[in-house]
């Protein structure tokens, strides 16, 4: 069974930075695209960033472009989301996601992923 565990969330002031980590067990990630999503209270889970299995191709939602960076270290079986210049509207639970099949392109929809972590809370104060 694939397990994804997010960490690195917390409370920061606007303009600050956080680095989220997603550690995987049950599979080796080097063949899989990965994604980050977030969900604010009362809202649908939304796409944040995705990265191809080889790390060459990345996608971001417009609101985080230039501020967030997705990366991966396949040797450590970990995916990261570096978040800079955080804004209050970034406040949400952030989820790491993995598809059920390998060698697929990075998806921008929740439908492209089969495995999800439990989430890590990111709170950005004004």
Coordinates of C-alpha atoms in Angstrom, one line a residue:
X1 CA 0.0 0.0 0.0
X2 CA 1.3 3.4 -1.0
X3 CA 1.6 5.9 1.9
X4 CA 2.4 9.6 1.5
X5 CA 3.2 11.7 4.5
X6 CA 3.4 15.5 4.3
X7 CA 5.4 17.6 6.7
X8 CA 6.7 21.1 7.0
X9 CA 3.5 23.1 7.5
X10 CA 3.0 25.6 10.2
X11 CA 2.1 29.2 11.0
X12 CA 4.1 32.0 9.3
X13 CA 3.7 35.7 8.7
X14 CA 2.8 37.0 5.3
X15 CA 6.0 37.2 3.2
X16 CA 7.6 34.3 4.9
X17 CA 8.6 30.9 3.6
X18 CA 7.9 27.3 4.2
X19 CA 9.2 24.1 2.6
X20 CA 6.8 21.2 2.5
X21 CA 8.0 17.7 2.2
X22 CA 6.2 14.6 1.0
X23 CA 7.8 11.3 1.9
X24 CA 6.6 8.1 0.2
X25 CA 6.6 4.5 1.3
X26 CA 5.3 1.5 -0.4
X27 CA 6.8 2.5 -3.8
X28 CA 9.8 4.1 -5.3
X29 CA 8.8 7.5 -6.8
X30 CA 11.3 7.7 -9.6
X31 CA 8.7 6.5 -12.2
X32 CA 5.8 8.6 -11.0
X33 CA 4.6 12.1 -11.6
X34 CA 3.7 13.9 -8.4
X35 CA 1.4 16.7 -7.5
X36 CA 0.6 19.2 -4.7
X37 CA -2.9 20.3 -4.0
X38 CA -4.5 22.5 -1.3
X39 CA -7.9 22.8 0.3
X40 CA -9.0 25.9 2.2
X41 CA -12.1 25.7 4.5
X42 CA -15.3 25.6 2.6
X43 CA -13.6 25.3 -0.8
X44 CA -12.8 22.5 -3.2
X45 CA -9.4 20.9 -3.3
X46 CA -7.4 22.8 -5.9
X47 CA -4.3 22.1 -7.9
X48 CA -1.1 23.8 -6.8
X49 CA 1.9 22.2 -8.6
X50 CA 2.9 19.1 -10.4
X51 CA 6.2 17.6 -11.6
X52 CA 7.0 14.9 -14.1
X53 CA 8.6 11.6 -13.1
X54 CA 12.0 12.8 -14.3
X55 CA 11.6 16.3 -12.8
X56 CA 12.0 18.0 -16.2
X57 CA 8.4 19.3 -16.6
X58 CA 6.6 21.3 -13.9
X59 CA 3.2 23.0 -13.8
X60 CA 1.8 25.6 -11.4
X61 CA -1.5 27.2 -10.8
X62 CA -1.3 30.9 -11.8
X63 CA -1.6 32.2 -8.3
X64 CA 1.6 30.6 -7.1
X65 CA 3.8 31.1 -10.2
X66 CA 7.0 32.8 -9.2
X67 CA 6.5 32.1 -5.5
X68 CA 6.3 28.3 -5.3
X69 CA 8.7 25.7 -6.6
X70 CA 8.1 22.0 -6.8
X71 CA 11.0 19.7 -6.8
X72 CA 11.9 16.1 -6.1
X73 CA 14.7 14.0 -4.8
X74 CA 14.1 10.5 -6.1
X75 CA 17.0 9.1 -4.2
X76 CA 15.3 10.2 -1.0
X77 CA 11.8 9.2 -2.3
X78 CA 10.6 12.7 -1.4
X79 CA 8.9 15.5 -3.2
X80 CA 9.1 19.1 -2.0
X81 CA 7.1 22.3 -2.3
X82 CA 9.1 25.4 -1.6
X83 CA 6.8 28.3 -0.8
X84 CA 8.1 31.8 -0.7
X85 CA 6.4 35.2 -0.3
X86 CA 3.4 33.5 1.4
X87 CA 0.1 35.3 1.4
X88 CA -2.9 34.9 3.7
X89 CA -4.8 33.4 0.7
X90 CA -2.3 30.5 0.7
X91 CA -3.7 29.3 4.0
X92 CA -5.0 25.8 3.4
X93 CA -4.3 22.1 4.1
X94 CA -1.7 21.0 1.6
X95 CA -1.8 17.5 0.2
X96 CA 0.7 15.5 -1.7
X97 CA -0.6 13.2 -4.4
X98 CA 0.7 10.3 -6.6
X99 CA -0.9 8.6 -9.6
X100 CA -1.7 5.0 -9.7
X101 CA 0.3 4.3 -12.8
X102 CA 3.9 5.2 -13.7
X103 CA 5.5 7.1 -16.6
X104 CA 2.5 9.4 -16.9
X105 CA 2.6 13.1 -17.4
X106 CA 2.0 15.4 -14.5
X107 CA -1.8 16.0 -14.1
X108 CA -3.4 19.2 -13.0
X109 CA -6.6 17.6 -11.7
X110 CA -7.4 15.5 -8.7
X111 CA -8.6 12.9 -11.1
X112 CA -5.1 12.3 -12.2
X113 CA -4.1 10.9 -8.8
X114 CA -4.9 7.8 -6.8
X115 CA -2.9 8.2 -3.6
X116 CA -3.1 11.1 -1.2
X117 CA -1.4 12.1 2.0
X118 CA -3.2 13.2 5.1
X119 CA -2.2 16.8 4.6
X120 CA -0.3 19.4 6.4
X121 CA -1.7 22.7 7.6
X122 CA -0.3 26.0 6.3
X123 CA -1.5 29.1 8.0
X124 CA -0.3 32.5 6.8
X125 CA -1.1 35.5 9.1
X126 CA -1.4 39.1 8.0

